[in-house]
Amino acid sequence: MNQFLPFPAKVPEIKSTVDQISQQKRQRFETWKGYNPEVMFAKKYKNGPIYKGDDFDDLTMHSLARANHQISEACNKIYGTSELLYTKEENAKFKEFSLKFTGGTVLPTLYYAQITAMISILSCFGIISIREGEKTYNLVRTGDRWQYLLRRTHLEHIAEGCPAGWHQQILYMYEKLQENGVELPKIDLQKTKELQALRNNYHYDILTQTAMQYDATEKYFEYLPTVMNTTQIAITTINKIWKITNKCDARYQELADKMKGYLVASRIAEQNTSQKEERQPRILYTKEELELIGIDYPDDIYADDD
């Protein structure tokens, strides 16, 4: 077995490890809430691994507290972008702005939600990324120990390479861990890479333009199902291993119910509108509204197309 791969590498086995710890130290999960001990541990064990014991257990439980916070933040990012589009369409205070001006805000933030959900999943599997000064590290649980590794060194050991840039490293690490037998849940990495390119377009390349030419609304709703799906996968992963402790799953469900209604209505509007016509669909149809007018409300709206 590659000594640099996270272990346990399967959700049921991670759950078994967590169950053993929580039976003896149930209070420790809440102890680390709002506190970040990873830097303290990193300094304490900089020259050697953290073997099984109190610190090993604490870091294992902290990784789940961290995963909880990360997925909550992913939900917040989706909420912020969808609420912006909803408010602009339904009850805008600033009439001089139009939806075409939101691309530089909603698409990069949607991408950050996707990356945040991926990081939450990695935390569940025992990979904690930290920065100390100018250097970046991964704390990795590898069976009976946590190892403190330079991120570049870690990636080179598991994948024989390391791309430049934090975001590229996350995508690369997720993909290579799967290839090496770590049973990370399947997400749409291709769509994630496309969304990253859009993020660069709307975050940076837009500054080279001389006019706001593109309405980002359609692109936002094209990639929203991918991000919603990854967010749901992360929530499910945490629940399978431990539990959601911050109620972000309830907040997510409210958001998903509303956005699901919009996505169905948007598809129907797209089918009934020629490509030459400018479309401004109403944002956020509710399930009840769709059923009232006889529109099917499929439960698999977020399912990936095979």
Short mmCIF file of C-alpha atoms in Angstrom, two decimals:
data_model
loop_
_atom_site.label_atom_id
_atom_site.label_comp_id
_atom_site.label_asym_id
_atom_site.label_seq_id
_atom_site.Cartn_x
_atom_site.Cartn_y
_atom_site.Cartn_z
CA MET A 1 0.00 0.00 0.00
CA ASN A 2 1.23 3.52 -0.83
CA GLN A 3 2.12 4.98 2.57
CA PHE A 4 1.10 8.45 1.41
CA LEU A 5 -2.49 7.55 0.48
CA PRO A 6 -5.24 8.34 2.99
CA PHE A 7 -6.43 5.32 4.94
CA PRO A 8 -9.05 4.09 5.65
CA ALA A 9 -9.95 4.62 2.00
CA LYS A 10 -13.63 3.62 2.14
CA VAL A 11 -16.55 5.36 3.84
CA PRO A 12 -17.66 2.31 5.93
CA GLU A 13 -14.11 1.85 7.23
CA ILE A 14 -13.78 5.55 8.07
CA LYS A 15 -17.08 5.32 9.93
CA SER A 16 -15.78 2.33 11.90
CA THR A 17 -12.69 4.32 12.93
CA VAL A 18 -14.81 7.30 13.96
CA ASP A 19 -17.27 5.11 15.88
CA GLN A 20 -14.44 3.60 17.91
CA ILE A 21 -13.15 7.05 18.82
CA SER A 22 -16.55 8.57 19.56
CA GLN A 23 -17.57 5.77 21.92
CA GLN A 24 -14.69 6.72 24.19
CA LYS A 25 -14.45 10.46 23.53
CA ARG A 26 -17.87 11.57 22.35
CA GLN A 27 -17.43 15.11 23.63
CA ARG A 28 -14.34 15.70 21.51
CA PHE A 29 -16.33 16.33 18.34
CA GLU A 30 -17.94 19.42 19.85
CA THR A 31 -14.72 20.42 21.64
CA TRP A 32 -13.04 21.35 18.38
CA LYS A 33 -16.00 23.30 17.00
CA GLY A 34 -14.87 26.86 16.27
CA TYR A 35 -11.23 26.00 16.99
CA ASN A 36 -8.46 25.13 14.54
CA PRO A 37 -5.92 22.80 16.16
CA GLU A 38 -4.29 21.61 12.95
CA VAL A 39 -1.56 24.29 12.98
CA MET A 40 -0.77 23.49 16.62
CA PHE A 41 -0.49 19.79 15.77
CA ALA A 42 1.54 20.55 12.67
CA LYS A 43 4.13 22.45 14.71
CA LYS A 44 4.15 19.84 17.47
CA TYR A 45 4.69 16.94 15.06
CA LYS A 46 6.63 18.69 12.32
CA ASN A 47 9.49 16.19 12.52
CA GLY A 48 7.43 13.05 12.94
CA PRO A 49 3.98 11.48 12.50
CA ILE A 50 1.07 11.62 14.93
CA TYR A 51 0.60 8.03 16.03
CA LYS A 52 -2.61 6.60 17.45
CA GLY A 53 -3.52 8.23 20.73
CA ASP A 54 -5.35 11.33 21.97
CA ASP A 55 -3.88 13.68 19.36
CA PHE A 56 -4.60 11.21 16.54
CA ASP A 57 -8.20 10.90 17.74
CA ASP A 58 -8.59 14.65 18.19
CA LEU A 59 -7.39 15.34 14.66
CA THR A 60 -9.69 12.65 13.24
CA MET A 61 -12.72 14.22 14.93
CA HIS A 62 -11.56 17.70 13.98
CA SER A 63 -11.39 16.68 10.31
CA LEU A 64 -15.15 16.00 10.49
CA ALA A 65 -15.88 19.27 12.28
CA ARG A 66 -13.91 20.96 9.52
CA ALA A 67 -15.84 19.05 6.83
CA ASN A 68 -19.10 20.24 8.42
CA HIS A 69 -18.01 23.86 8.31
CA GLN A 70 -16.73 23.56 4.75
CA ILE A 71 -19.95 22.11 3.36
CA SER A 72 -21.94 24.75 5.23
CA GLU A 73 -19.87 27.38 3.44
CA ALA A 74 -20.50 25.68 0.09
CA CYS A 75 -24.24 25.96 0.79
CA ASN A 76 -23.79 29.63 1.72
CA LYS A 77 -22.07 30.34 -1.58
CA ILE A 78 -24.85 28.70 -3.61
CA TYR A 79 -27.45 30.56 -1.55
CA GLY A 80 -25.73 33.92 -2.06
CA THR A 81 -25.60 33.58 -5.84
CA SER A 82 -29.14 32.25 -6.25
CA GLU A 83 -30.55 34.91 -3.92
CA LEU A 84 -28.80 37.61 -5.95
CA LEU A 85 -30.39 36.38 -9.18
CA TYR A 86 -33.78 35.97 -7.52
CA THR A 87 -33.70 39.45 -6.01
CA LYS A 88 -32.57 41.05 -9.25
CA GLU A 89 -35.38 39.38 -11.20
CA GLU A 90 -38.17 39.79 -8.64
CA ASN A 91 -37.50 42.79 -6.42
CA ALA A 92 -34.41 44.71 -7.48
CA LYS A 93 -33.60 47.87 -5.55
CA PHE A 94 -31.10 49.14 -8.10
CA LYS A 95 -32.86 49.43 -11.44
CA GLU A 96 -29.82 50.55 -13.42
CA PHE A 97 -28.23 47.10 -13.11
CA SER A 98 -29.20 44.11 -15.23
CA LEU A 99 -28.54 40.38 -14.99
CA LYS A 100 -25.70 40.68 -17.48
CA PHE A 101 -23.73 42.54 -14.80
CA THR A 102 -23.76 39.58 -12.38
CA GLY A 103 -21.44 37.20 -14.23
CA GLY A 104 -18.28 38.29 -12.44
CA THR A 105 -19.99 37.54 -9.13
CA VAL A 106 -22.20 34.49 -9.56
CA LEU A 107 -20.03 32.20 -11.73
CA PRO A 108 -16.78 32.49 -9.74
CA THR A 109 -18.72 32.06 -6.50
CA LEU A 110 -20.53 29.01 -7.89
CA TYR A 111 -17.14 27.55 -8.77
CA TYR A 112 -15.85 28.25 -5.26
CA ALA A 113 -18.88 26.41 -3.88
CA GLN A 114 -17.90 23.37 -5.97
CA ILE A 115 -14.29 23.44 -4.77
CA THR A 116 -15.42 23.94 -1.17
CA ALA A 117 -17.68 20.88 -1.37
CA MET A 118 -14.78 18.85 -2.78
CA ILE A 119 -12.52 19.99 0.07
CA SER A 120 -15.22 18.92 2.54
CA ILE A 121 -15.18 15.41 1.05
CA LEU A 122 -11.37 15.30 1.24
CA SER A 123 -11.55 16.31 4.91
CA CYS A 124 -13.85 13.35 5.55
CA PHE A 125 -11.22 11.06 4.06
CA GLY A 126 -8.47 12.43 6.29
CA ILE A 127 -6.79 15.11 4.18
CA ILE A 128 -6.45 18.52 5.85
CA SER A 129 -4.75 21.24 3.83
CA ILE A 130 -3.09 24.06 5.75
CA ARG A 131 -0.74 26.96 5.13
CA GLU A 132 2.15 27.96 7.35
CA GLY A 133 3.79 31.14 6.17
CA GLU A 134 4.53 30.76 2.47
CA LYS A 135 4.44 26.96 2.53
CA THR A 136 1.42 24.71 2.03
CA TYR A 137 0.99 21.33 3.69
CA ASN A 138 -1.33 18.36 3.82
CA LEU A 139 -2.06 16.60 7.08
CA VAL A 140 -2.92 13.07 5.92
CA ARG A 141 -4.35 10.19 7.95
CA THR A 142 -2.59 7.05 6.70
CA GLY A 143 -3.84 4.18 8.83
CA ASP A 144 -2.27 4.33 12.28
CA ARG A 145 -0.83 7.83 11.94
CA TRP A 146 -1.34 11.37 10.67
CA GLN A 147 1.53 12.62 8.51
CA TYR A 148 2.54 16.24 8.03
CA LEU A 149 3.68 16.64 4.42
CA LEU A 150 4.49 19.47 2.09
CA ARG A 151 1.57 19.47 -0.33
CA ARG A 152 3.86 19.30 -3.35
CA THR A 153 5.74 16.36 -1.84
CA HIS A 154 2.48 14.59 -1.02
CA LEU A 155 1.11 14.98 -4.54
CA GLU A 156 4.37 13.87 -6.11
CA HIS A 157 4.29 10.69 -4.02
CA ILE A 158 0.73 9.78 -5.00
CA ALA A 159 0.67 11.08 -8.57
CA GLU A 160 4.24 11.72 -9.75
CA GLY A 161 3.56 15.37 -10.33
CA CYS A 162 2.10 18.53 -8.87
CA PRO A 163 0.41 21.29 -10.85
CA ALA A 164 0.89 24.91 -9.88
CA GLY A 165 -1.93 26.62 -8.04
CA TRP A 166 -4.17 25.59 -5.16
CA HIS A 167 -7.29 24.99 -7.27
CA GLN A 168 -5.46 22.88 -9.84
CA GLN A 169 -3.95 20.86 -7.00
CA ILE A 170 -7.37 20.10 -5.49
CA LEU A 171 -8.75 18.87 -8.82
CA TYR A 172 -5.59 16.89 -9.55
CA MET A 173 -5.47 15.34 -6.07
CA TYR A 174 -9.13 14.29 -6.17
CA GLU A 175 -8.67 12.63 -9.55
CA LYS A 176 -5.38 10.90 -8.70
CA LEU A 177 -6.62 9.62 -5.33
CA GLN A 178 -9.52 7.94 -7.13
CA GLU A 179 -7.12 6.39 -9.64
CA ASN A 180 -5.05 5.04 -6.73
CA GLY A 181 -7.98 3.21 -5.15
CA VAL A 182 -9.22 5.76 -2.63
CA GLU A 183 -13.01 5.47 -2.85
CA LEU A 184 -13.85 9.15 -3.01
CA PRO A 185 -17.43 9.62 -4.22
CA LYS A 186 -17.79 10.12 -7.94
CA ILE A 187 -18.35 13.72 -8.98
CA ASP A 188 -18.29 15.40 -12.38
CA LEU A 189 -14.66 16.47 -12.63
CA GLN A 190 -14.99 17.45 -16.30
CA LYS A 191 -17.82 19.88 -15.53
CA THR A 192 -15.76 21.19 -12.62
CA LYS A 193 -12.86 21.94 -14.94
CA GLU A 194 -15.22 23.69 -17.36
CA LEU A 195 -16.62 25.75 -14.50
CA GLN A 196 -13.09 26.65 -13.45
CA ALA A 197 -12.42 27.98 -16.96
CA LEU A 198 -15.62 30.03 -16.77
CA ARG A 199 -14.54 31.34 -13.38
CA ASN A 200 -11.30 32.56 -14.97
CA ASN A 201 -13.28 34.13 -17.82
CA TYR A 202 -15.67 36.01 -15.59
CA HIS A 203 -13.22 36.76 -12.80
CA TYR A 204 -10.17 37.87 -14.76
CA ASP A 205 -10.64 37.90 -18.54
CA ILE A 206 -13.68 40.13 -18.19
CA LEU A 207 -11.30 42.90 -17.08
CA THR A 208 -9.76 42.92 -20.56
CA GLN A 209 -13.12 43.61 -22.24
CA THR A 210 -14.59 47.01 -23.09
CA ALA A 211 -18.27 46.14 -22.67
CA MET A 212 -20.52 43.82 -20.68
CA GLN A 213 -21.43 41.52 -23.54
CA TYR A 214 -22.49 38.32 -21.82
CA ASP A 215 -25.46 37.44 -19.66
CA ALA A 216 -24.12 34.80 -17.29
CA THR A 217 -27.54 33.62 -16.12
CA GLU A 218 -27.79 30.70 -18.54
CA LYS A 219 -24.24 29.56 -17.78
CA TYR A 220 -24.97 29.75 -14.07
CA PHE A 221 -27.99 27.46 -14.35
CA GLU A 222 -26.14 25.14 -16.72
CA TYR A 223 -23.54 24.37 -14.05
CA LEU A 224 -25.72 24.72 -10.97
CA PRO A 225 -26.87 21.04 -11.05
CA THR A 226 -23.22 19.91 -10.96
CA VAL A 227 -22.51 22.01 -7.88
CA MET A 228 -25.76 21.04 -6.18
CA ASN A 229 -24.99 17.38 -6.82
CA THR A 230 -21.49 17.64 -5.34
CA THR A 231 -22.86 19.50 -2.32
CA GLN A 232 -25.45 16.79 -1.74
CA ILE A 233 -22.76 14.12 -2.07
CA ALA A 234 -20.62 15.86 0.55
CA ILE A 235 -23.56 16.14 2.97
CA THR A 236 -24.37 12.46 2.44
CA THR A 237 -20.72 11.48 2.98
CA ILE A 238 -20.55 13.34 6.30
CA ASN A 239 -23.81 11.78 7.44
CA LYS A 240 -22.59 8.29 6.55
CA ILE A 241 -19.40 8.77 8.55
CA TRP A 242 -20.73 10.88 11.44
CA LYS A 243 -23.41 13.55 11.27
CA ILE A 244 -24.18 17.08 10.14
CA THR A 245 -23.90 19.27 13.22
CA ASN A 246 -24.69 22.76 11.88
CA LYS A 247 -28.07 22.18 10.18
CA CYS A 248 -26.67 23.05 6.77
CA ASP A 249 -28.45 19.98 5.37
CA ALA A 250 -31.83 21.56 6.19
CA ARG A 251 -30.75 24.86 4.64
CA TYR A 252 -29.51 23.01 1.59
CA GLN A 253 -32.80 21.13 1.23
CA GLU A 254 -34.80 24.36 1.22
CA LEU A 255 -32.48 25.74 -1.43
CA ALA A 256 -32.61 22.54 -3.49
CA ASP A 257 -36.42 22.46 -3.47
CA LYS A 258 -36.64 26.01 -4.78
CA MET A 259 -33.85 25.65 -7.34
CA LYS A 260 -35.27 22.36 -8.60
CA GLY A 261 -38.47 24.16 -9.49
CA TYR A 262 -36.57 26.81 -11.41
CA LEU A 263 -34.51 24.28 -13.33
CA VAL A 264 -37.61 22.44 -14.54
CA ALA A 265 -39.30 25.69 -15.58
CA SER A 266 -36.12 26.88 -17.27
CA ARG A 267 -35.87 23.72 -19.37
CA ILE A 268 -39.46 24.10 -20.50
CA ALA A 269 -38.94 27.76 -21.34
CA GLU A 270 -35.84 26.85 -23.33
CA GLN A 271 -37.72 24.22 -25.31
CA ASN A 272 -40.47 26.69 -26.17
CA THR A 273 -38.24 29.60 -27.13
CA SER A 274 -36.23 29.98 -30.31
CA GLN A 275 -32.50 30.54 -29.93
CA LYS A 276 -32.78 33.98 -31.48
CA GLU A 277 -35.19 35.27 -28.88
CA GLU A 278 -33.81 36.82 -25.71
CA ARG A 279 -35.06 34.78 -22.76
CA GLN A 280 -35.62 36.17 -19.27
CA PRO A 281 -37.32 33.32 -17.36
CA ARG A 282 -38.81 33.92 -13.99
CA ILE A 283 -36.43 32.77 -11.27
CA LEU A 284 -37.37 30.10 -8.71
CA TYR A 285 -40.70 28.47 -9.50
CA THR A 286 -41.93 26.47 -6.53
CA LYS A 287 -42.93 22.83 -6.70
CA GLU A 288 -46.53 23.77 -5.93
CA GLU A 289 -46.65 26.34 -8.76
CA LEU A 290 -45.36 23.81 -11.26
CA GLU A 291 -47.83 21.15 -10.16
CA LEU A 292 -50.67 23.68 -10.32
CA ILE A 293 -50.06 24.26 -14.02
CA GLY A 294 -49.55 20.56 -14.71
CA ILE A 295 -45.80 20.45 -15.11
CA ASP A 296 -44.00 17.25 -14.13
CA TYR A 297 -41.58 17.63 -11.26
CA PRO A 298 -38.90 14.96 -11.73
CA ASP A 299 -36.94 13.87 -8.67
CA ASP A 300 -33.82 13.09 -10.69
CA ILE A 301 -33.20 16.65 -11.88
CA TYR A 302 -29.74 16.58 -10.31
CA ALA A 303 -28.73 13.17 -11.63
CA ASP A 304 -25.67 13.21 -13.84
CA ASP A 305 -26.24 12.34 -17.48
CA ASP A 306 -24.50 9.06 -18.23
#
